[in-house]
Each structure stands twice: as C-alpha cells, then as structure tokens.
Amino acid sequence: MSDAYIALADGRVLKARARAPGRTRGELVFTTAYTGYEESLTDPSYAEQILTFSYPLIGNYGVRTERFESESVRPNAAVAREMTDDVADWLAAEGVPAVDHVDTREIVTTVREEGAMACGIAAGPDATAEDAVEAMEACKPMSDHVDIGAQVSVAEPTVHEGGGDADVALLDCGAKGSIISSLTDRGADVHVLPYDATPEDVAAVGPDVLFVSNGPGDPENFVAAQAVVDEFAGDLPMAGICLGQQVITSALGGSTEKMTFGHRGVNQPVKDLRTDKVVMTTQNHGYTVDDTGPLEVTQVNVNDDTVEGLDSEDLDVITRQYHPEANPGPHDSLGFFDEVLDLATSSRRVAAD
Ligand SMILES: NC(=O)CC[C@H](N)C(=O)O
C-alpha cells in the first residue's frame, strides 16, 4: 500500500499509510469514542473536519448503511491507528481520503495541548509531504465557512410521519437521522426545513414545537436559523441539540465561543443540577455557550463545567449540548425527546395571541 502524509499547522508532518487516496484539508479534531465509527463518519456535524480516532482499531464490526446518520461520509478525511478494509474501501468509494499506521496518540496529545488546528492530508501513490503542506495551507478557519449549512441541509422541505401526535418543525442545520427517528418513534410528525428557512416557512407548517438541529461549524454563521428563533421566541416552544442549543442561545441574546479542542466521545459525564444525577453522554462539538442570555443552566459537564443543558420556563425552551439521540449510545438521556414533546403539548405553553 502507498504512503500518506499528514501536515499539521504547527509545522509537523507525519508519515502514514494510505487507505483511501486523495488530497484534502480540514480542522484536525479527535474523538475518543471506542464504538460508533459508522455514525461518526456520517454525522453532518463533522463537515470540514479531519477526524482522528483515538481508539486504535476502527472497522472491527463492518459497515452497515442502517447505522448511518446521513447519506454520505461527512468529515473531509479519517485518521486511525489501524483501519479495516471494510472502512477503507467504503471511504475510498466515497472519495474521502483515509490513512492509518500513524501514531494517533501523538496527534491527540498535540490537539489537546495546542487545540484543533489546520491540517492537510495527501494519500496515494504519488503523494508527497509537500502536497500535504500545500493542502494544510489552503485550510480556512472553521468560522470562515459562512455558508456551511448549505453543504449538509435538505434542499427542500420533507416530512417524516410518526403518527401525528405533534408537529415538529425541524430546522435542518445538518440533522442526524437519529434526531428525526427519536421524534417519529415518539409519535411526532417531523417537518424538516432547510437551514435557511424563513419564519413564514416555519409558520406554514403550523408546528407545536420548533426544533433546531445539530450541525457543523460556527453557530454564529447560522443567521437565518437565529432569525427564526428570534421571531418565534415566547410564542412557540423550542428545543435544540448541540448547534441547536448554540443557535437558540445566541438568538435570545446569549453568546458562544470556540473551545480549545472541544468534546468528541461517548463517555462525557454530565450532571443535572436539579437532581444531582450524572449521566454518560455522547458529544461532538467544538463551540460552547458562554453567555446563556435569558436561559437557565440545568446541566453541566463534570470535566470542565461547560454548559450542557439550558431551559426557560417563561420562553418554553429546552436544549442540550450533547446528543441524547446518539447511536449506538449511551441512551441514558433519551428521555429528552419525551420532555420536548411534553413541551409541545404542555399547558404551561405560552399561547400566541
Ligand atoms: N454536533 C454539533 O451540532 C456541533 C455544533 C457546532 N458545530 C460545534 O462544533 O460546536
């Protein structure tokens, strides 16, 4: 098999083995998840990133489309210590460069110490270190991808029927399939709207609740979604996951900031401040809420105290920074979706007059 090179913004160039050929660039991040590689590789929130798996063997239970979170591979490239042929062949067929036989511990400790950084990859028969450096130098900061929603959102509205118990308007900023199925499984009809839907588009659906999905990039760039939240705040119950929490908070007058290297993994401990209970959660984010505006912090990350859950009884808002829907799990926090649908039908809802 041929060589590959990984160029990091700090000047390092690592030699690796090419598993799927190509040249690309992206923000270098890592996940500590030891399972769920199919879900991670199809999670739209990974757009414009290069995903390093810290778990040393990726692909040991094959590749099945039933486990995909969207229809295509979303990171710009994948890096593993050892990758099976199943995964390598899948990524090659999708045209997504992949490399292995590299010291992923060095990559992870570098990102932990220096932060998520620009990265270039060159993999395949003619790849050179210079190609990787050139690719890295073409990498834009994440916040410069101002229209990243266009890469991951539906182009046209679509409906997923779940029984008609509630109508959810889902702003698709890069929604994972599991968010939609978690709502339809509970009896809701989910009206998926493009990331740049207008307040009129949302009103046309006649929703009981507005749901802002997860998604890639800087939440401050999702200006249309923020305008929708602003328009309906106080009139329509709202919920959000990950980017959804960030977009809702910013729209309501709070703010977000970029983290050094973010949270990506499946065992992030989150404490509910109302019950003092801790649950294990799946996470994938590089930004966090720093000013919560009118929202009350209900949950925090046990490792670093960052905001994990927000709520407003006055505005009928409930959000999570982590992924209650995540597959293959853990599923400790799936009850979030029951809370969202309770909000849609609850008597404490503020009626629009
Ligand atoms: N999973 C997500 O929705 C990620 C949200 C946002 N892009 C971040 O990195 O923080």
Short mmCIF file of N, CA and C and ligand atoms in Angstrom, two decimals, residues 43 45-46 49 142 176 213-219 222 241-244 246 259 264 283-288 321 323, ligand 1:
data_model
loop_
_atom_site.label_atom_id
_atom_site.label_comp_id
_atom_site.label_asym_id
_atom_site.label_seq_id
_atom_site.Cartn_x
_atom_site.Cartn_y
_atom_site.Cartn_z
N ASP A 43 -21.93 11.64 10.43
CA ASP A 43 -22.54 12.73 11.20
C ASP A 43 -22.23 14.05 10.50
N SER A 45 -22.27 16.96 11.40
CA SER A 45 -21.54 17.95 12.21
C SER A 45 -20.04 17.88 11.98
N TYR A 46 -19.54 16.82 11.34
CA TYR A 46 -18.10 16.69 11.07
C TYR A 46 -17.67 17.31 9.74
N GLN A 49 -13.99 18.90 8.70
CA GLN A 49 -13.01 18.49 9.71
C GLN A 49 -12.29 17.21 9.26
N MET A 142 -12.58 27.46 10.74
CA MET A 142 -13.96 26.97 10.72
C MET A 142 -14.97 28.11 10.57
N LYS A 176 -28.79 14.87 12.26
CA LYS A 176 -28.53 13.43 12.28
C LYS A 176 -29.87 12.70 12.13
N SER A 213 -31.61 21.72 14.87
CA SER A 213 -30.78 20.50 14.88
C SER A 213 -29.32 20.80 15.22
N ASN A 214 -28.58 19.73 15.32
CA ASN A 214 -27.11 19.78 15.33
C ASN A 214 -26.61 20.28 13.97
N GLY A 215 -25.33 20.52 13.87
CA GLY A 215 -24.77 20.93 12.58
C GLY A 215 -23.32 21.34 12.72
N PRO A 216 -22.62 21.46 11.58
CA PRO A 216 -21.19 21.77 11.61
C PRO A 216 -20.90 23.27 11.75
N GLY A 217 -19.68 23.58 12.13
CA GLY A 217 -19.18 24.95 12.04
C GLY A 217 -19.61 25.87 13.16
N ASP A 218 -19.43 27.15 12.88
CA ASP A 218 -19.63 28.21 13.88
C ASP A 218 -21.12 28.57 13.95
N PRO A 219 -21.73 28.42 15.12
CA PRO A 219 -23.17 28.69 15.24
C PRO A 219 -23.54 30.13 14.89
N PHE A 222 -25.11 30.75 11.44
CA PHE A 222 -26.47 30.29 11.11
C PHE A 222 -27.47 31.42 11.38
N ILE A 241 -30.51 20.73 19.89
CA ILE A 241 -29.41 19.83 20.27
C ILE A 241 -28.13 20.35 19.63
N CYS A 242 -27.11 20.47 20.47
CA CYS A 242 -25.75 20.83 20.06
C CYS A 242 -25.73 22.18 19.34
N LEU A 243 -25.55 22.23 18.02
CA LEU A 243 -25.62 23.53 17.33
C LEU A 243 -26.96 24.19 17.63
N GLY A 244 -28.00 23.38 17.78
CA GLY A 244 -29.33 23.92 18.08
C GLY A 244 -29.33 24.69 19.40
N GLN A 246 -26.76 26.14 20.70
CA GLN A 246 -25.93 27.33 20.50
C GLN A 246 -26.69 28.41 19.72
N MET A 259 -14.06 26.34 21.61
CA MET A 259 -13.31 25.65 22.65
C MET A 259 -11.91 25.33 22.11
N ARG A 264 -15.45 15.35 21.96
CA ARG A 264 -15.92 14.35 20.99
C ARG A 264 -15.64 12.98 21.58
N GLN A 283 -20.85 13.11 22.68
CA GLN A 283 -20.68 14.52 22.30
C GLN A 283 -19.85 14.66 21.04
N ASN A 284 -20.08 15.77 20.35
CA ASN A 284 -19.30 16.13 19.17
C ASN A 284 -19.47 17.62 18.93
N HIS A 285 -18.67 18.41 19.63
CA HIS A 285 -18.76 19.85 19.39
C HIS A 285 -17.44 20.55 19.68
N GLY A 286 -17.25 21.68 18.97
CA GLY A 286 -16.04 22.47 19.13
C GLY A 286 -16.33 23.87 19.64
N TYR A 287 -17.62 24.21 19.75
CA TYR A 287 -18.04 25.51 20.30
C TYR A 287 -18.86 25.22 21.55
N THR A 288 -19.00 26.26 22.38
CA THR A 288 -19.80 26.11 23.59
C THR A 288 -20.52 27.42 23.90
N GLN A 321 -26.47 20.36 24.89
CA GLN A 321 -25.24 20.48 24.10
C GLN A 321 -24.79 19.11 23.60
N HIS A 323 -25.63 14.79 22.78
CA HIS A 323 -26.53 14.14 21.82
C HIS A 323 -27.34 13.03 22.48
N1 LIG B 1 -22.72 18.43 16.81
C1 LIG B 1 -22.95 19.72 16.63
O1 LIG B 1 -24.09 20.15 16.42
C2 LIG B 1 -21.77 20.63 16.64
C3 LIG B 1 -22.12 22.08 16.84
C4 LIG B 1 -21.03 23.06 16.44
N2 LIG B 1 -20.70 22.92 15.05
C5 LIG B 1 -19.80 22.83 17.28
O2 LIG B 1 -18.80 22.35 16.82
O3 LIG B 1 -19.85 23.12 18.46
#
